mmCIF file of C-alpha atoms in Angstrom:
data_model
loop_
_atom_site.group_PDB
_atom_site.id
_atom_site.type_symbol
_atom_site.label_atom_id
_atom_site.label_comp_id
_atom_site.label_asym_id
_atom_site.label_seq_id
_atom_site.Cartn_x
_atom_site.Cartn_y
_atom_site.Cartn_z
ATOM 1 C CA UNK H 1 -176.791 22.762 -111.000
ATOM 2 C CA UNK H 2 -176.405 19.944 -108.625
ATOM 3 C CA UNK H 3 -174.519 21.130 -105.064
ATOM 4 C CA UNK H 4 -173.117 18.422 -102.693
ATOM 5 C CA UNK H 5 -171.673 17.912 -99.138
ATOM 6 C CA UNK H 6 -171.269 19.953 -96.334
ATOM 7 C CA UNK H 7 -169.986 24.077 -97.821
ATOM 8 C CA UNK H 8 -170.057 28.018 -96.419
ATOM 9 C CA UNK H 9 -173.248 29.286 -96.515
ATOM 10 C CA UNK H 10 -171.805 32.263 -99.037
ATOM 11 C CA UNK H 11 -170.638 29.834 -101.440
ATOM 12 C CA UNK H 12 -173.838 28.152 -101.460
ATOM 13 C CA UNK H 13 -176.147 31.616 -101.953
ATOM 14 C CA UNK H 14 -172.929 32.520 -104.952
ATOM 15 C CA UNK H 15 -173.905 29.201 -106.325
ATOM 16 C CA UNK H 16 -177.768 29.452 -105.969
ATOM 17 C CA UNK H 17 -177.571 33.169 -107.179
ATOM 18 C CA UNK H 18 -175.368 31.764 -110.841
ATOM 19 C CA UNK H 19 -178.070 29.093 -111.349
ATOM 20 C CA UNK H 20 -181.011 31.513 -110.593
ATOM 21 C CA UNK H 21 -179.850 34.246 -113.197
ATOM 22 C CA UNK H 22 -179.314 31.978 -115.318
ATOM 23 C CA UNK H 23 -182.862 30.369 -115.261
ATOM 24 C CA UNK H 24 -181.674 27.191 -114.436
ATOM 25 C CA UNK H 25 -182.384 24.206 -112.090
ATOM 26 C CA UNK H 26 -180.915 23.704 -108.452
ATOM 27 C CA UNK H 27 -180.849 21.008 -106.156
ATOM 28 C CA UNK H 28 -178.724 20.363 -103.238
ATOM 29 C CA UNK H 29 -177.746 16.646 -101.571
ATOM 30 C CA UNK H 30 -175.910 16.532 -97.171
ATOM 31 C CA UNK H 31 -174.845 13.298 -99.012
ATOM 32 C CA UNK H 32 -173.773 10.596 -101.756
ATOM 33 C CA UNK H 33 -177.484 9.045 -101.261
ATOM 34 C CA UNK H 34 -179.450 11.934 -101.393
ATOM 35 C CA UNK H 35 -177.818 12.307 -105.156
ATOM 36 C CA UNK H 36 -179.835 9.987 -107.039
ATOM 37 C CA UNK H 37 -183.359 11.897 -106.856
ATOM 38 C CA UNK H 38 -181.560 14.978 -106.888
ATOM 39 C CA UNK H 39 -180.292 13.397 -109.878
ATOM 40 C CA UNK H 40 -183.463 12.284 -111.417
ATOM 41 C CA UNK H 41 -185.301 15.759 -110.583
ATOM 42 C CA UNK H 42 -183.162 16.847 -113.077
ATOM 43 C CA UNK H 43 -182.950 14.651 -115.904
ATOM 44 C CA UNK H 44 -184.981 16.444 -118.172
ATOM 45 C CA UNK H 45 -181.295 18.570 -118.086
ATOM 46 C CA UNK H 46 -178.843 18.257 -121.486
ATOM 47 C CA UNK H 47 -175.682 19.142 -118.651
ATOM 48 C CA UNK H 48 -176.307 19.170 -114.640
ATOM 49 C CA UNK H 49 -173.442 20.142 -113.705
ATOM 50 C CA UNK H 50 -172.437 19.210 -109.836
ATOM 51 C CA UNK H 51 -170.214 21.169 -107.536
ATOM 52 C CA UNK H 52 -168.742 19.462 -104.405
ATOM 53 C CA UNK H 53 -167.532 20.649 -100.858
ATOM 54 C CA UNK H 54 -164.035 21.040 -101.217
ATOM 55 C CA UNK H 55 -161.761 18.118 -99.812
ATOM 56 C CA UNK H 56 -158.391 18.679 -98.175
ATOM 57 C CA UNK H 57 -156.036 15.227 -99.532
ATOM 58 C CA UNK H 58 -155.295 14.226 -95.503
ATOM 59 C CA UNK H 59 -158.960 14.095 -95.411
ATOM 60 C CA UNK H 60 -159.939 10.211 -96.149
ATOM 61 C CA UNK H 61 -162.945 10.241 -95.334
ATOM 62 C CA UNK H 62 -163.926 13.498 -97.449
ATOM 63 C CA UNK H 63 -161.859 11.238 -100.076
ATOM 64 C CA UNK H 64 -164.750 7.948 -99.943
ATOM 65 C CA UNK H 65 -167.415 10.333 -99.745
ATOM 66 C CA UNK H 66 -165.551 11.331 -103.556
ATOM 67 C CA UNK H 67 -165.611 8.280 -104.220
ATOM 68 C CA UNK H 68 -168.714 6.799 -102.721
ATOM 69 C CA UNK H 69 -170.209 11.193 -104.427
ATOM 70 C CA UNK H 70 -168.417 9.815 -107.667
ATOM 71 C CA UNK H 71 -169.807 6.311 -108.514
ATOM 72 C CA UNK H 72 -172.630 8.199 -107.993
ATOM 73 C CA UNK H 73 -172.787 10.279 -110.674
ATOM 74 C CA UNK H 74 -170.789 8.655 -112.979
ATOM 75 C CA UNK H 75 -169.777 11.957 -114.550
ATOM 76 C CA UNK H 76 -169.420 12.900 -118.215
ATOM 77 C CA UNK H 77 -166.056 15.116 -117.712
ATOM 78 C CA UNK H 78 -164.126 15.905 -113.977
ATOM 79 C CA UNK H 79 -162.473 18.191 -113.057
ATOM 80 C CA UNK H 80 -159.848 19.014 -110.652
ATOM 81 C CA UNK H 81 -159.847 22.617 -109.219
ATOM 82 C CA UNK H 82 -155.849 23.041 -107.732
ATOM 83 C CA UNK H 83 -154.582 26.149 -105.660
ATOM 84 C CA UNK H 84 -151.946 27.485 -107.747
ATOM 85 C CA UNK H 85 -150.872 28.822 -103.936
ATOM 86 C CA UNK H 86 -149.547 25.788 -103.331
ATOM 87 C CA UNK H 87 -146.169 24.241 -103.558
ATOM 88 C CA UNK H 88 -144.435 21.556 -105.144
ATOM 89 C CA UNK H 89 -145.105 18.422 -102.566
ATOM 90 C CA UNK H 90 -149.082 19.809 -101.832
ATOM 91 C CA UNK H 91 -149.203 19.453 -105.484
ATOM 92 C CA UNK H 92 -148.331 15.906 -105.960
ATOM 93 C CA UNK H 93 -150.998 15.113 -102.680
ATOM 94 C CA UNK H 94 -153.350 16.415 -103.452
ATOM 95 C CA UNK H 95 -152.844 14.561 -107.310
ATOM 96 C CA UNK H 96 -152.158 11.567 -105.655
ATOM 97 C CA UNK H 97 -155.129 12.179 -102.735
ATOM 98 C CA UNK H 98 -157.433 12.348 -106.254
ATOM 99 C CA UNK H 99 -156.648 9.864 -108.371
ATOM 100 C CA UNK H 100 -158.301 7.732 -108.758
ATOM 101 C CA UNK H 101 -161.420 9.772 -109.356
ATOM 102 C CA UNK H 102 -159.635 9.685 -112.593
ATOM 103 C CA UNK H 103 -160.250 13.871 -113.157
ATOM 104 C CA UNK H 104 -159.792 14.192 -117.100
ATOM 105 C CA UNK H 105 -158.766 17.551 -116.829
ATOM 106 C CA UNK H 106 -156.756 20.828 -114.258
ATOM 107 C CA UNK H 107 -158.273 23.900 -112.768
ATOM 108 C CA UNK H 108 -155.830 25.609 -111.210
ATOM 109 C CA UNK H 109 -157.087 29.008 -109.468
ATOM 110 C CA UNK H 110 -155.675 31.508 -107.073
ATOM 111 C CA UNK H 111 -153.216 32.615 -109.933
ATOM 112 C CA UNK H 112 -154.208 36.864 -108.571
ATOM 113 C CA UNK H 113 -152.504 35.070 -105.059
ATOM 114 C CA UNK H 114 -149.921 33.475 -106.364
ATOM 115 C CA UNK H 115 -148.238 35.009 -109.076
ATOM 116 C CA UNK H 116 -147.434 33.020 -112.088
ATOM 117 C CA UNK H 117 -146.975 28.597 -112.226
ATOM 118 C CA UNK H 118 -143.260 29.261 -111.881
ATOM 119 C CA UNK H 119 -142.785 26.629 -108.711
ATOM 120 C CA UNK H 120 -145.226 24.569 -109.930
ATOM 121 C CA UNK H 121 -144.159 24.332 -113.891
ATOM 122 C CA UNK H 122 -141.724 20.755 -113.056
ATOM 123 C CA UNK H 123 -144.667 18.899 -110.961
ATOM 124 C CA UNK H 124 -147.598 20.899 -113.939
ATOM 125 C CA UNK H 125 -145.628 19.229 -117.388
ATOM 126 C CA UNK H 126 -144.949 16.032 -115.563
ATOM 127 C CA UNK H 127 -148.985 15.214 -114.457
ATOM 128 C CA UNK H 128 -151.139 13.617 -116.338
ATOM 129 C CA UNK H 129 -154.138 15.892 -115.910
ATOM 130 C CA UNK H 130 -154.198 18.441 -118.075
ATOM 131 C CA UNK H 131 -154.616 22.386 -117.495
ATOM 132 C CA UNK H 132 -158.478 22.767 -118.690
ATOM 133 C CA UNK H 133 -159.223 26.511 -117.404
ATOM 134 C CA UNK H 134 -156.888 29.146 -114.983
ATOM 135 C CA UNK H 135 -159.111 31.354 -112.248
ATOM 136 C CA UNK H 136 -157.932 35.125 -111.477
ATOM 137 C CA UNK H 137 -159.740 36.127 -109.111
ATOM 138 C CA UNK H 138 -163.656 35.144 -107.616
ATOM 139 C CA UNK H 139 -164.907 37.183 -110.189
ATOM 140 C CA UNK H 140 -167.215 35.073 -112.767
ATOM 141 C CA UNK H 141 -167.290 34.713 -115.712
ATOM 142 C CA UNK H 142 -165.285 37.077 -115.343
ATOM 143 C CA UNK H 143 -162.143 35.679 -114.063
ATOM 144 C CA UNK H 144 -161.973 32.518 -115.353
ATOM 145 C CA UNK H 145 -160.365 31.626 -118.962
ATOM 146 C CA UNK H 146 -159.294 28.572 -120.951
ATOM 147 C CA UNK H 147 -156.078 28.026 -120.076
ATOM 148 C CA UNK H 148 -154.242 28.309 -123.576
ATOM 149 C CA UNK H 149 -150.636 27.375 -123.872
ATOM 150 C CA UNK H 150 -149.925 30.689 -124.517
ATOM 151 C CA UNK H 151 -151.503 31.402 -121.681
ATOM 152 C CA UNK H 152 -150.347 29.117 -119.689
ATOM 153 C CA UNK H 153 -146.805 29.959 -120.570
ATOM 154 C CA UNK H 154 -147.217 33.513 -119.526
ATOM 155 C CA UNK H 155 -148.796 32.741 -115.255
ATOM 156 C CA UNK H 156 -144.990 30.185 -116.369
ATOM 157 C CA UNK H 157 -143.139 33.547 -116.466
ATOM 158 C CA UNK H 158 -144.920 35.335 -113.970
ATOM 159 C CA UNK H 159 -146.214 37.781 -116.827
ATOM 160 C CA UNK H 160 -149.971 38.633 -115.734
ATOM 161 C CA UNK H 161 -151.970 39.913 -119.373
#
């Protein structure tokens, strides 16, 4: 696991705890320049998960850092994490701001707070980014699930089972 950017210390501890429980190596890079040495130390790993700090779609500097990081890491798969509590306008801003990172899929979070995906239905239907996962709480992995057609349809209708 490679943690990048500035984030809350409790987030770093939480991710480090998960990695430790799974007996995974962890590295931390504070800038895109620090990433390559970390990747070199993780070279014997089959998979490297890169966790980035959140970034507002209006933060040009943050988006530039993410693009630099993306260029260094050259990820095989990129997931865009989007809060399901956002409105249609916010969703479209997020999608536009992160399009240059070419996300392969989207993880929709905070379903437990939003009450469903109904308000975002047209955005999700018209998005070129498929939904890969849904998260309806903070208990990992219990609250993280694959975004099957049935589960997405239930969340659009406001069914939380």
